[in-house]
Short mmCIF file of N, CA and C in Angstrom, two decimals:
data_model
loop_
_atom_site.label_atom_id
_atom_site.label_comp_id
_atom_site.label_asym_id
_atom_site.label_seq_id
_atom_site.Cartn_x
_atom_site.Cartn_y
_atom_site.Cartn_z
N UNK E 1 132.94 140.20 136.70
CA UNK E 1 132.77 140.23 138.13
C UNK E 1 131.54 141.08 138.46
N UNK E 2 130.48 140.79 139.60
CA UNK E 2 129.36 141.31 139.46
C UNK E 2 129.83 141.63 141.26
N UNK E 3 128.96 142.97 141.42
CA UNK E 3 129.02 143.83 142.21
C UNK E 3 127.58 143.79 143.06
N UNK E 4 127.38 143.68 144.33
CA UNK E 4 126.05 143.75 145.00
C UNK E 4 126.30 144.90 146.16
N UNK E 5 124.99 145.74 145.86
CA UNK E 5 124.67 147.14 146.84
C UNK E 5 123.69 146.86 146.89
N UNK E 6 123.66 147.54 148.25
CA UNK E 6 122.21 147.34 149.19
C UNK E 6 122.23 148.99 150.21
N UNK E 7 120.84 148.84 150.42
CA UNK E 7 121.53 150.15 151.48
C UNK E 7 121.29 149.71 152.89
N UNK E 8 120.39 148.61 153.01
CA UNK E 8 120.61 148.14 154.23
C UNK E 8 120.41 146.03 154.59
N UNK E 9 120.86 145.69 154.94
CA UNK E 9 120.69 144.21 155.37
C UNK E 9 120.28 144.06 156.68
N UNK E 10 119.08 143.14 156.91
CA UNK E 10 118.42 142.82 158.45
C UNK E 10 118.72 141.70 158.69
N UNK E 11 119.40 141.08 159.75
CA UNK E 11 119.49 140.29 160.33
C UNK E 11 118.03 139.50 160.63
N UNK E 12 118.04 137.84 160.25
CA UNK E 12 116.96 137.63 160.44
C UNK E 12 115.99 137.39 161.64
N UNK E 13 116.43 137.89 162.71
CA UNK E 13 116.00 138.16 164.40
C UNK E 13 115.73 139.57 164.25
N UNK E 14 115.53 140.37 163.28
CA UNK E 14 114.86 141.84 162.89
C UNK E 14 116.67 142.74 163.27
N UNK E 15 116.08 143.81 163.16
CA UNK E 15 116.77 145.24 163.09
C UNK E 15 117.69 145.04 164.48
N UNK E 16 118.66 145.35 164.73
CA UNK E 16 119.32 146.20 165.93
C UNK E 16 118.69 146.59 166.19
N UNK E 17 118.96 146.56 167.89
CA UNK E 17 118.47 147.56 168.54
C UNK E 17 118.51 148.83 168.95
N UNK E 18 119.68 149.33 167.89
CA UNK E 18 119.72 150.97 167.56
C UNK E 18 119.32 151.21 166.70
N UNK E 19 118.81 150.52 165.63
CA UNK E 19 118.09 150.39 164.51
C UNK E 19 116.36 150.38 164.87
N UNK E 20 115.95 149.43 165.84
CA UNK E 20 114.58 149.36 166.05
C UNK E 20 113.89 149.04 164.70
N UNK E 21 112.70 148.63 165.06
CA UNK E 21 111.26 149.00 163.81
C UNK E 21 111.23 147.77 163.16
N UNK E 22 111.94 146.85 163.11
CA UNK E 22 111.85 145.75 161.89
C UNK E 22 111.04 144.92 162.26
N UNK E 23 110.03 144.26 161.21
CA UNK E 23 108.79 143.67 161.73
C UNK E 23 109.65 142.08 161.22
N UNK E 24 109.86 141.17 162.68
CA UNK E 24 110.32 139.74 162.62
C UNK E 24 109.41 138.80 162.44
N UNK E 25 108.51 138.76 162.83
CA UNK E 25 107.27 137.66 162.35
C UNK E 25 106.28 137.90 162.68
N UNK E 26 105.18 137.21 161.57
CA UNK E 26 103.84 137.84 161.70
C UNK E 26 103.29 136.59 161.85
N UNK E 27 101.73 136.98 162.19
CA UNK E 27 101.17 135.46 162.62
C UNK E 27 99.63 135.49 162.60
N UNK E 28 98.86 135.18 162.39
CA UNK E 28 97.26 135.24 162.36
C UNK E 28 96.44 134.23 162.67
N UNK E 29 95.39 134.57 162.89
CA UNK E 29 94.21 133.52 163.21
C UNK E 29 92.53 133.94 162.75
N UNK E 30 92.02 133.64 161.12
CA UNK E 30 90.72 134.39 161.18
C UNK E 30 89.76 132.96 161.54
N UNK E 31 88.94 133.75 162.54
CA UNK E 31 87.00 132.77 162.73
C UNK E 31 86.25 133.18 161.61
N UNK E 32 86.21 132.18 161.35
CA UNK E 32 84.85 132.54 159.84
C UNK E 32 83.28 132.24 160.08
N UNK E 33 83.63 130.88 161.72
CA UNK E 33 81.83 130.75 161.96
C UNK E 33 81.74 131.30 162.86
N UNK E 34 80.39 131.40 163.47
CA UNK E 34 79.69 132.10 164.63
C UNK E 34 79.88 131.79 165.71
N UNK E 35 80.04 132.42 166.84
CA UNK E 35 80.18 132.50 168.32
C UNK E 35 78.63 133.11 169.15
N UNK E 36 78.25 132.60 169.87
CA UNK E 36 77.10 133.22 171.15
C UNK E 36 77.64 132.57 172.74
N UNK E 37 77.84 133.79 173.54
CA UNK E 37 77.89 133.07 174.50
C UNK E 37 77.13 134.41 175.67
N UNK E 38 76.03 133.80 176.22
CA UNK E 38 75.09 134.38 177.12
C UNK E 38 76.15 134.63 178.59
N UNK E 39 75.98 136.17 179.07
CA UNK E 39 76.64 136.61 180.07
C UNK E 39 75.57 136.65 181.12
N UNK E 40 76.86 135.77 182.45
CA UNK E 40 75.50 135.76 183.26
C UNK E 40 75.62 137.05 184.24
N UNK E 41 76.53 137.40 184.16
CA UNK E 41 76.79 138.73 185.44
C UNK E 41 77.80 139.41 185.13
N UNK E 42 77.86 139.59 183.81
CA UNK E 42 78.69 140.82 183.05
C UNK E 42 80.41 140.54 183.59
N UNK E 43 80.55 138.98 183.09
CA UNK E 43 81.45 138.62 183.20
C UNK E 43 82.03 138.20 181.71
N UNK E 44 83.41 137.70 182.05
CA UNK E 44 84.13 137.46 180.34
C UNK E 44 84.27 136.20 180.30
N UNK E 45 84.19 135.33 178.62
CA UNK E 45 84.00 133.76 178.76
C UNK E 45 85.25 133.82 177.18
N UNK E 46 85.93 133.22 177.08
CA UNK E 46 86.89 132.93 176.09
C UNK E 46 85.93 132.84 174.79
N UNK E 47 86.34 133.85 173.22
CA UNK E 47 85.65 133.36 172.26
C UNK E 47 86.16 132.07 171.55
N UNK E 48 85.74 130.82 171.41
CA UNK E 48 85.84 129.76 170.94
C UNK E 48 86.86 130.43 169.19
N UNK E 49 87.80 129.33 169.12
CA UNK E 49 88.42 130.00 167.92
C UNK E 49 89.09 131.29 167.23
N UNK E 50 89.43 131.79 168.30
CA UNK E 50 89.61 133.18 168.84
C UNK E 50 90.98 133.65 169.40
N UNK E 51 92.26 132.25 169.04
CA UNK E 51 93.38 132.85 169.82
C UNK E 51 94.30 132.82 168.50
N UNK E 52 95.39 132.62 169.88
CA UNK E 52 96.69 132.27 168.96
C UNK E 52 97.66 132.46 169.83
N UNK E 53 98.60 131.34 169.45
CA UNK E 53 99.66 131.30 170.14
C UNK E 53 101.05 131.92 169.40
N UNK E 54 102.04 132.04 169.87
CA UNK E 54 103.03 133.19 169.25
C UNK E 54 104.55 133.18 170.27
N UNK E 55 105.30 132.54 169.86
CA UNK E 55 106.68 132.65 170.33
C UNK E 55 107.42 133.66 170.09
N UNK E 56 108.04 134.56 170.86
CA UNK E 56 108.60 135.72 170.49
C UNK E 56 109.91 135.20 170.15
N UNK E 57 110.94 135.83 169.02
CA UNK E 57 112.27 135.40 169.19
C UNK E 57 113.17 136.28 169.92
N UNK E 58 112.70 137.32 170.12
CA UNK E 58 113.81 138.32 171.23
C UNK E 58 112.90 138.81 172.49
N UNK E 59 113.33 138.64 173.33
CA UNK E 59 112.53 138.89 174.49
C UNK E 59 112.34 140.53 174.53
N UNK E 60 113.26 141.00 173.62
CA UNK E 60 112.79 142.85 174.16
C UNK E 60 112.20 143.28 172.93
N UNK E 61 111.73 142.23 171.92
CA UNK E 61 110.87 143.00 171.31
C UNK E 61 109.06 143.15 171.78
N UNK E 62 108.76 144.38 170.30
CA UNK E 62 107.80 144.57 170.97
C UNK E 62 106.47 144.14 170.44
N UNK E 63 104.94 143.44 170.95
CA UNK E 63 104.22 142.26 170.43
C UNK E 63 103.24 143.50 170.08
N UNK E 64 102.64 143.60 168.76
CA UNK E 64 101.54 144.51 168.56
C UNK E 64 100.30 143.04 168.32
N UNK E 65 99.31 143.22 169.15
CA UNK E 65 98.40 142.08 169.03
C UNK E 65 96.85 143.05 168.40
N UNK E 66 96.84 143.02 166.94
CA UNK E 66 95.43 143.02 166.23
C UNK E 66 94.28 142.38 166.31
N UNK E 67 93.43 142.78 167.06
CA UNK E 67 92.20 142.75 166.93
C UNK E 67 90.97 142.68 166.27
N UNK E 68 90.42 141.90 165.04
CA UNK E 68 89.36 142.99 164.30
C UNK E 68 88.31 141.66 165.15
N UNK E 69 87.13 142.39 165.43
CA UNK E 69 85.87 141.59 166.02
C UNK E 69 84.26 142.04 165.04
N UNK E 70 84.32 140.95 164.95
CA UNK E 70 82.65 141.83 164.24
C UNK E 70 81.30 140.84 165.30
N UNK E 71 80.52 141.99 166.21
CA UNK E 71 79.92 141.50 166.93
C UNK E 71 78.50 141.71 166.55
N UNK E 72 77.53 141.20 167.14
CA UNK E 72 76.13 140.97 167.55
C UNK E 72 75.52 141.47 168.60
N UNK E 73 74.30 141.80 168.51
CA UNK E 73 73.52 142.02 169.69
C UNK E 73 72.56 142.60 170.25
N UNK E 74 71.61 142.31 171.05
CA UNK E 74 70.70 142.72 171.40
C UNK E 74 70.32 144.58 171.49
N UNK E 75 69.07 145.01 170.95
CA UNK E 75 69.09 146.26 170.67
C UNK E 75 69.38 147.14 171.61
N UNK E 76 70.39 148.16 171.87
CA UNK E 76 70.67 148.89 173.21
C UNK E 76 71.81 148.48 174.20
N UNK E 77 71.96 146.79 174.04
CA UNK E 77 72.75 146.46 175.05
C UNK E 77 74.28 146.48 175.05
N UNK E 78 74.76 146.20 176.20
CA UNK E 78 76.44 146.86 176.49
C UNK E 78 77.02 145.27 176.05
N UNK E 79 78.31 145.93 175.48
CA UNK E 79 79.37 144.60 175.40
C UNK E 79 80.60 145.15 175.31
N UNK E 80 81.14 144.17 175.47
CA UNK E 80 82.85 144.84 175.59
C UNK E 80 83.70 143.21 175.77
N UNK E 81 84.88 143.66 175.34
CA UNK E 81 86.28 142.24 175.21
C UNK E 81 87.72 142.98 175.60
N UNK E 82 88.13 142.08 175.86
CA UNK E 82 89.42 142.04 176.59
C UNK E 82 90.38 141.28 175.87
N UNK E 83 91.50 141.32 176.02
CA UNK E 83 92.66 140.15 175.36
C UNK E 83 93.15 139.54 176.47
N UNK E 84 93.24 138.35 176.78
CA UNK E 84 94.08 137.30 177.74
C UNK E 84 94.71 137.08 177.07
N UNK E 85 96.51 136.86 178.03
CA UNK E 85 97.44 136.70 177.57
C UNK E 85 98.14 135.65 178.56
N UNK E 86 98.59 134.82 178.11
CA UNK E 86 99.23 133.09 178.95
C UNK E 86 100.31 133.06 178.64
N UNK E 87 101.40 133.38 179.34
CA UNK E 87 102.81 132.75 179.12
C UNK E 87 102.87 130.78 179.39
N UNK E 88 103.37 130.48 178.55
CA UNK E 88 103.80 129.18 178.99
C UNK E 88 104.84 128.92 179.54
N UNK E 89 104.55 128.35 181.08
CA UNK E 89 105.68 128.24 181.89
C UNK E 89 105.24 129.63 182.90
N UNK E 90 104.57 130.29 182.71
CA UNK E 90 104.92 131.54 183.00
C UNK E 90 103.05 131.75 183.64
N UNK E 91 103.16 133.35 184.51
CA UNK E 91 101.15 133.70 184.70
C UNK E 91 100.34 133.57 183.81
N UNK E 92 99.33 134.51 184.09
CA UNK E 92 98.47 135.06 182.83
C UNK E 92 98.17 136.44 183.04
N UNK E 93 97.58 137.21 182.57
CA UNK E 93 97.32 138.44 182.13
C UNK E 93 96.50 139.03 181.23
N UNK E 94 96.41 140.22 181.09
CA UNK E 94 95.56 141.47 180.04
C UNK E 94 96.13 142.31 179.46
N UNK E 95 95.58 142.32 178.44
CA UNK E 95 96.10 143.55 177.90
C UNK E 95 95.40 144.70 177.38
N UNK E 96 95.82 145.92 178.25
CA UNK E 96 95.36 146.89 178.17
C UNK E 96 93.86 147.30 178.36
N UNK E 97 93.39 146.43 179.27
CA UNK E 97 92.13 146.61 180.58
C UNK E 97 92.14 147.92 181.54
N UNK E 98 91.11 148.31 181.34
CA UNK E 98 90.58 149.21 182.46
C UNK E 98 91.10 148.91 183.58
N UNK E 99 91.34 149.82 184.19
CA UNK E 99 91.48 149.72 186.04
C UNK E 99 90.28 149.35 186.79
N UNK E 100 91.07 148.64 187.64
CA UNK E 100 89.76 148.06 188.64
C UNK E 100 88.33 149.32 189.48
N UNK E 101 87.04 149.05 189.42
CA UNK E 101 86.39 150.46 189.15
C UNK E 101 85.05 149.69 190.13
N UNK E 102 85.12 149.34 191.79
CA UNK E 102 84.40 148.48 191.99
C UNK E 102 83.68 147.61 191.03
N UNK E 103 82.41 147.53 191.16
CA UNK E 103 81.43 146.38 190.14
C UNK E 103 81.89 146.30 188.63
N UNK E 104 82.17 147.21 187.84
CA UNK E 104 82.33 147.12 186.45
C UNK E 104 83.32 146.02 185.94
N UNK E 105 83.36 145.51 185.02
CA UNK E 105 83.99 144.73 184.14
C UNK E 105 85.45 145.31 183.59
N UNK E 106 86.17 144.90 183.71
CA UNK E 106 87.77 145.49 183.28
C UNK E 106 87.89 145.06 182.06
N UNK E 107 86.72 145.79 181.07
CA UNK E 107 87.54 145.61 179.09
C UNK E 107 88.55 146.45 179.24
N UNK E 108 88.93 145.91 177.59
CA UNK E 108 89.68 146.88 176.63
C UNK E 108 88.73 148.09 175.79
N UNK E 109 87.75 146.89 175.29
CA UNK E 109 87.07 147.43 174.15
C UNK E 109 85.64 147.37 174.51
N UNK E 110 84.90 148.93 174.77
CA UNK E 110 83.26 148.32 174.69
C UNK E 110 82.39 149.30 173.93
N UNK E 111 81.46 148.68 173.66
CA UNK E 111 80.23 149.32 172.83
C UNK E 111 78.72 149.34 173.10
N UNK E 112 78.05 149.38 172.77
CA UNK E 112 76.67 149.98 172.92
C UNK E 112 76.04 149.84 171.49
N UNK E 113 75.98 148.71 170.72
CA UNK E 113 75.14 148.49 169.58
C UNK E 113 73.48 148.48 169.24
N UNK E 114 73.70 148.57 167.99
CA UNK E 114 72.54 149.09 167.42
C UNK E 114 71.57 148.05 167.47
N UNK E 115 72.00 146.48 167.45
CA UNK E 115 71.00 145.30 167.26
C UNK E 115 70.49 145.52 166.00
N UNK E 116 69.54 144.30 166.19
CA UNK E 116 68.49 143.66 165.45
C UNK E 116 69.40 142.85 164.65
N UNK E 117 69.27 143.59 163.11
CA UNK E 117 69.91 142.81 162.07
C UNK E 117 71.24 143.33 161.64
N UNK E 118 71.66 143.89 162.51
CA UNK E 118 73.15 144.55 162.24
C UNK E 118 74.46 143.75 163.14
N UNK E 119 75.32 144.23 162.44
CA UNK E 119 77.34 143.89 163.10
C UNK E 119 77.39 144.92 163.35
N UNK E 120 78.39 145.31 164.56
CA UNK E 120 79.05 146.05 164.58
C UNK E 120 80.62 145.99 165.27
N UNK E 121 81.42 146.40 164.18
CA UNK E 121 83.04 145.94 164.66
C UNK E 121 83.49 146.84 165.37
N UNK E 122 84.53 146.37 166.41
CA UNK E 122 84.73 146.30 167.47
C UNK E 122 86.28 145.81 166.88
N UNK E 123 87.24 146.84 167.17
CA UNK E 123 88.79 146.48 166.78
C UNK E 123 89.73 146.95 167.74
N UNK E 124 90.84 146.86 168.01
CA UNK E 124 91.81 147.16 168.93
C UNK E 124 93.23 146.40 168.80
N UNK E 125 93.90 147.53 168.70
CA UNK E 125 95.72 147.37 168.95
C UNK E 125 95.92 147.29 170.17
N UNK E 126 96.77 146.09 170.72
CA UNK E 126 97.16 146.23 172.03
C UNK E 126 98.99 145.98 171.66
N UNK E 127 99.97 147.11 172.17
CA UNK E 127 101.30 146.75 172.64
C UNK E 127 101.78 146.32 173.65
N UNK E 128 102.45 145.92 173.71
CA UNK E 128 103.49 145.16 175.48
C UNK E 128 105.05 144.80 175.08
N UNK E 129 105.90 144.61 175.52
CA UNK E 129 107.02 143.99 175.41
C UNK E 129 107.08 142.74 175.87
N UNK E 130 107.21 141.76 174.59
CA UNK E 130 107.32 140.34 174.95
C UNK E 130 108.06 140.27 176.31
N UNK E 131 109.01 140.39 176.92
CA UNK E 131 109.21 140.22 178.48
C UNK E 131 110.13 138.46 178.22
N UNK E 132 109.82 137.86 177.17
CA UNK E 132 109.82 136.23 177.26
C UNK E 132 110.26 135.65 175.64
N UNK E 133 110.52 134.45 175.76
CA UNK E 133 110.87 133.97 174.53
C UNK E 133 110.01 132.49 174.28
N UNK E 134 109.05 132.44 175.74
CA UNK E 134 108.46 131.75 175.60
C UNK E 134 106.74 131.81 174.86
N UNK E 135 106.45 130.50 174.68
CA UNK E 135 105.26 130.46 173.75
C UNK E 135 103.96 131.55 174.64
N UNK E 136 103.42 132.79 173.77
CA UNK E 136 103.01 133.23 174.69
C UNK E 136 101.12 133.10 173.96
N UNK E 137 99.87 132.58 174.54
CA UNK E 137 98.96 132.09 173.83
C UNK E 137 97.98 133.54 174.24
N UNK E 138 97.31 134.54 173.12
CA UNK E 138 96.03 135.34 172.99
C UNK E 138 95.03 134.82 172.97
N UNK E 139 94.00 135.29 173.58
CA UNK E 139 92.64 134.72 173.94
C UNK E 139 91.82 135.83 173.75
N UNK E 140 90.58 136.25 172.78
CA UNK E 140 89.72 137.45 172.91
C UNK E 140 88.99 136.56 173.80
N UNK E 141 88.52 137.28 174.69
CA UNK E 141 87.20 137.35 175.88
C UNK E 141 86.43 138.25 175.80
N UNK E 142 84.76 137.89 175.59
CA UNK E 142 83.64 138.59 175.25
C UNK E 142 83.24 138.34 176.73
N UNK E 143 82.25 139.49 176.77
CA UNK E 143 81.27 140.07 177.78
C UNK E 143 80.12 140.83 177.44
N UNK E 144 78.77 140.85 177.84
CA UNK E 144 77.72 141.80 177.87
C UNK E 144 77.38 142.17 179.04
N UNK E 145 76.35 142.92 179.04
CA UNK E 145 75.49 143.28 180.32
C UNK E 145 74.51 141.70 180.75
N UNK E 146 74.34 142.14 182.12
CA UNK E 146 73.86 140.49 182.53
C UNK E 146 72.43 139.84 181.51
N UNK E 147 73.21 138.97 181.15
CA UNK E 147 71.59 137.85 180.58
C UNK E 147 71.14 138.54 179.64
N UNK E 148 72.79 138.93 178.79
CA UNK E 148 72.50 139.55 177.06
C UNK E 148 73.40 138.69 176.46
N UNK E 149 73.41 138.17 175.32
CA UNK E 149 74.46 137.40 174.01
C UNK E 149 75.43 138.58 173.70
N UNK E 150 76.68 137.61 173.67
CA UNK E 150 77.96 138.32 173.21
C UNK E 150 78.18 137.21 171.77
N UNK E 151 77.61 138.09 170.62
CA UNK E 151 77.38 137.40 169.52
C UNK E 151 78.64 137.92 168.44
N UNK E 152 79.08 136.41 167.70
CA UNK E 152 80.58 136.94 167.07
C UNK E 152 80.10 136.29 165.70
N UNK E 153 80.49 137.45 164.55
CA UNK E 153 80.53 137.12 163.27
C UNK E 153 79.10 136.80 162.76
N UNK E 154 77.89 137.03 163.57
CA UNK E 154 76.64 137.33 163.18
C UNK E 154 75.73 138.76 164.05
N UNK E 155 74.81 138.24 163.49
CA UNK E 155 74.09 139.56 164.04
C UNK E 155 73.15 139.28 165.13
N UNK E 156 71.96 139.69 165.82
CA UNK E 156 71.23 139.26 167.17
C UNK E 156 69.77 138.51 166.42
N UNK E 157 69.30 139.12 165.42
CA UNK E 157 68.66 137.77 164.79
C UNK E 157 68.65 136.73 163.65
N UNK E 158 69.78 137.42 163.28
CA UNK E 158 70.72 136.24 162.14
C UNK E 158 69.48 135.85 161.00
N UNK E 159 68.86 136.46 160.78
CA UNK E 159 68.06 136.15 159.64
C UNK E 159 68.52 135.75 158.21
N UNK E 160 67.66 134.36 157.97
CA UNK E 160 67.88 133.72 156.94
C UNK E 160 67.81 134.85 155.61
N UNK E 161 68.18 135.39 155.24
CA UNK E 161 68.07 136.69 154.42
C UNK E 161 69.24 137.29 153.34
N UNK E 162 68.88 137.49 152.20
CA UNK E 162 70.26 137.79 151.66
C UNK E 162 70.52 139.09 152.10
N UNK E 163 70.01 139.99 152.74
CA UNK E 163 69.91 140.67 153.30
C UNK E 163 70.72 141.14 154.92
N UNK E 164 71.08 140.39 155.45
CA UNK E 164 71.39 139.54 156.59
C UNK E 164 72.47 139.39 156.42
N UNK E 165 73.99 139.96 156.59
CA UNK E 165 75.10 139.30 156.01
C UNK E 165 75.84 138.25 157.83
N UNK E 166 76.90 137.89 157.47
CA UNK E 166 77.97 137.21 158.67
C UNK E 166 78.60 137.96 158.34
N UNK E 167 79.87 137.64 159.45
CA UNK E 167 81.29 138.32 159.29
C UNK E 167 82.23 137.65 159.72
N UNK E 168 83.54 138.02 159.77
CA UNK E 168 84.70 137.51 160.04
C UNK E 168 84.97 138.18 161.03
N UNK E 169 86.10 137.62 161.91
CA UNK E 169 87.10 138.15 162.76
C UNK E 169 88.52 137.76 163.09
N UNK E 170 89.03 138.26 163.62
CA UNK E 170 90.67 137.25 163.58
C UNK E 170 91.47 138.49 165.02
N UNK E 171 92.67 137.76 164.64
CA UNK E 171 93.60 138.18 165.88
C UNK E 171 95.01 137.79 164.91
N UNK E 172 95.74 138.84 164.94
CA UNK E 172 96.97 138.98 164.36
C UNK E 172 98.20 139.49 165.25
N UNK E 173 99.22 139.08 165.18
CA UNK E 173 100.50 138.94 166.15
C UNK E 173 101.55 139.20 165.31
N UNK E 174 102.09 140.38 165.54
CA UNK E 174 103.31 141.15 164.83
C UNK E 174 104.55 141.49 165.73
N UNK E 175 105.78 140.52 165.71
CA UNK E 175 106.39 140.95 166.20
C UNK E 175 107.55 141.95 165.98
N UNK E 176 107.44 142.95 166.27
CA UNK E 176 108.83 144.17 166.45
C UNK E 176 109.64 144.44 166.58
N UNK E 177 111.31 144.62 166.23
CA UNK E 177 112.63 144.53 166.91
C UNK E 177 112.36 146.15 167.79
N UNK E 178 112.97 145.90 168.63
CA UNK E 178 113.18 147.00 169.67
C UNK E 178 113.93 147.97 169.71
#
């Protein structure tokens, strides 16, 4: 007769919720080619290849949405991204945007790069409580300063060069028991 010990068993909808912490499903999306999209008034434009959609299975857990961005860009100039978030069936939203500040742009994430022939990454954790059990779709949204490139996974002159590398980026979706 054979005997089985454990010290703990998870239900596969994660941990209790006096338990908390158990990571229920994970989910990803990496861009491997290049993105440019010219800002005309330091506004935000969806990065092409850049989401992901993600059904929560318990509505009170909690959604950690990963970020890694590797951007481009003109020498000196401002950029910054945001996460859009779409319930299906349901609004839309941000996550974890600046407060409204008259004229300025409501990122998450902004920078001030070096240009020329350089990346520079640009990453961010955003939490929320799914709220829903419905399909809920992430969107990174790039922005620069007016009538600058918001350049993804290359650099501002992308030189034919071994010298010259690309990059990757992605968006990852971890969901949390509560």
């Amino acid at each position: 007769m054979s005997t089985l010990k454990v010290d703990r068993i998870l239900p596969t909808g994660g941990a209790p919720t006096d338990g908390g912490g158990g990571i229920i499903q994970v989910k990803t999306n990496t861009k491997t080619d290049t993105f440019t999209r010219n800002s005309s008034s330091g506004d935000f434009g969806d990065v092409s290849g850049l989401s992901l959609t993600f059904s929560p299975i318990n509505s009170t857990s909690r959604i950690y949405v990963i970020v890694d961005l590797n951007v481009g860009g003109n020498v000196g100039q401002r950029m910054w991204y945001r996460v859009k978030k779409v319930i299906s069936g349901g609004g839309t939203d941000y996550l974890a945007r600046a407060d409204a500040a008259s004229n300025r742009p409501r990122a998450a994430v902004t920078i001030q790069p070096l240009g020329g022939n350089g990346m520079q990454y640009m990453g961010g954790v955003f939490v929320h409580v799914a709220g829903t059990t419905n399909a809920i779709t992430y969107t990174v949204q790039g922005g620069a300063e007016q009538s600058q490139p918001f350049m993804v996974n290359r650099s501002y002159s992308d030189s034919d060069s071994v010298n010259v590398a690309r990059g990757r980026s992605s968006i990852t979706c971890l969901e949390v028991s509560a």
